[in-house]
mmCIF file of C-alpha atoms in Angstrom:
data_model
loop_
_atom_site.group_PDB
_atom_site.id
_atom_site.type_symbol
_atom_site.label_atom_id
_atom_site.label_comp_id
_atom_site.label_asym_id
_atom_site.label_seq_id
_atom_site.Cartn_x
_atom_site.Cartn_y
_atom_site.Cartn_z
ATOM 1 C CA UNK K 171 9.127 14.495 6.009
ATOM 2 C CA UNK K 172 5.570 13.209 6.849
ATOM 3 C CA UNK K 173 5.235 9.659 5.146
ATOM 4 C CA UNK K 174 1.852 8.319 3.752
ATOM 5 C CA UNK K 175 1.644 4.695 3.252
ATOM 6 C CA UNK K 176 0.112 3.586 -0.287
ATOM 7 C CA UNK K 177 -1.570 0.380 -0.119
ATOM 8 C CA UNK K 178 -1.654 -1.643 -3.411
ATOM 9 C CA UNK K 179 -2.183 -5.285 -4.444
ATOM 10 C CA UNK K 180 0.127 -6.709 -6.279
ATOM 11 C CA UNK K 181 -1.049 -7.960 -9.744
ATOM 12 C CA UNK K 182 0.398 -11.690 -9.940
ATOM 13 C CA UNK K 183 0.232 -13.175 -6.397
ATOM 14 C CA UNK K 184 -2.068 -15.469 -5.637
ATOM 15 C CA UNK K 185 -2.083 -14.486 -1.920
ATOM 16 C CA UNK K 186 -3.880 -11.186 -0.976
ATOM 17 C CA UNK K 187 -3.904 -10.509 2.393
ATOM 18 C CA UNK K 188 -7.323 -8.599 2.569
ATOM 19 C CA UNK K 189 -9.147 -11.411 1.582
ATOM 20 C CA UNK K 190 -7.968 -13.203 4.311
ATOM 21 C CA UNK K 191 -8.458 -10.485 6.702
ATOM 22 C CA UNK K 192 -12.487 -11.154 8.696
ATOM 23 C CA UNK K 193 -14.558 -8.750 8.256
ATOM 24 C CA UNK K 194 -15.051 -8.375 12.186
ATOM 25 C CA UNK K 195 -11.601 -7.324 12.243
ATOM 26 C CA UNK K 196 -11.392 -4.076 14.610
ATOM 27 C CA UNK K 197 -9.195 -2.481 12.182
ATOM 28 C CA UNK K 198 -11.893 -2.636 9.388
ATOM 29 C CA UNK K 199 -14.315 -2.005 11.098
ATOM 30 C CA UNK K 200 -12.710 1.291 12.757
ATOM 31 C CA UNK K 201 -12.329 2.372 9.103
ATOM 32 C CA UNK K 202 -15.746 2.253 8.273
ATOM 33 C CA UNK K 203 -16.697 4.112 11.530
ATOM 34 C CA UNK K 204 -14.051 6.638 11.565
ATOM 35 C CA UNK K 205 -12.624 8.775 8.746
ATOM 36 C CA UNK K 206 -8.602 9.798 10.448
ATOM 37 C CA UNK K 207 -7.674 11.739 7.288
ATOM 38 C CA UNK K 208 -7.842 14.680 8.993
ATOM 39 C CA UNK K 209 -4.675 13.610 11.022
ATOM 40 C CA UNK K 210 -2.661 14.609 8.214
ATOM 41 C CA UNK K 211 -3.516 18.035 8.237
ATOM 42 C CA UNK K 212 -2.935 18.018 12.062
ATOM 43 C CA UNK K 213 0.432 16.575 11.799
ATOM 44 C CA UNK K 214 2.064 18.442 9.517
ATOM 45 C CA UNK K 215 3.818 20.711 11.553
ATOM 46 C CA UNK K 216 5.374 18.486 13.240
ATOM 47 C CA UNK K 217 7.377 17.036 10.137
ATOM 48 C CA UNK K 218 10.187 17.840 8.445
ATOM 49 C CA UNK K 219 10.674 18.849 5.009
ATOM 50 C CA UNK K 220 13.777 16.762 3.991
ATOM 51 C CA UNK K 221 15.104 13.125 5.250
ATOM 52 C CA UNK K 222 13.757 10.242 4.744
ATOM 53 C CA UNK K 223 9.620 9.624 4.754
ATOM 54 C CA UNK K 224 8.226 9.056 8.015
ATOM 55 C CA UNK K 225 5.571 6.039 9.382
ATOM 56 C CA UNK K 226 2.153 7.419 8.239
ATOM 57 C CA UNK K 227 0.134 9.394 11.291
ATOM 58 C CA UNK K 228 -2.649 7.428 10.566
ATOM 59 C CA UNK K 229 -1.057 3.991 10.891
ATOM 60 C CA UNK K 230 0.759 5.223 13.792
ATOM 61 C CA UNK K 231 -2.433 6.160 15.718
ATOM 62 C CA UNK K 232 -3.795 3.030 15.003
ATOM 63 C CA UNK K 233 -1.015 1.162 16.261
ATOM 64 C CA UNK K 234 -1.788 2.891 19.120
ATOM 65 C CA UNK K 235 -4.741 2.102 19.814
#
């Protein structure tokens, strides 16, 4: 089963980690320059339909990068 991690902030923390993430960060700034949506689409074959969710393809290409 192809996973797709959901980012959310939580609403009473006082830490949030993207506001202590720089702007410079590669990360960031690769999501700005490069839309890896289309990943999904590409991916899906190679998932299953039952078991349990799978790391997100686009998180795992970043990682390995």
């Amino acid at each position: 089963m192809q996973g797709k991690k959901v980012y959310q902030e939580q609403l009473f923390n006082s830490f949030r980690l993207s506001d202590r993430v720089p702007s410079t960060n590669f990360y960031r700034r690769l999501k700005e320059a490069l839309n890896l949506d289309f990943l999904y689409d590409l991916t899906r074959g190679f998932y299953g339909s039952s078991g349990q969710k799978s790391i997100d393809p686009v998180v795992f290409f970043k990682l390995c990068l």
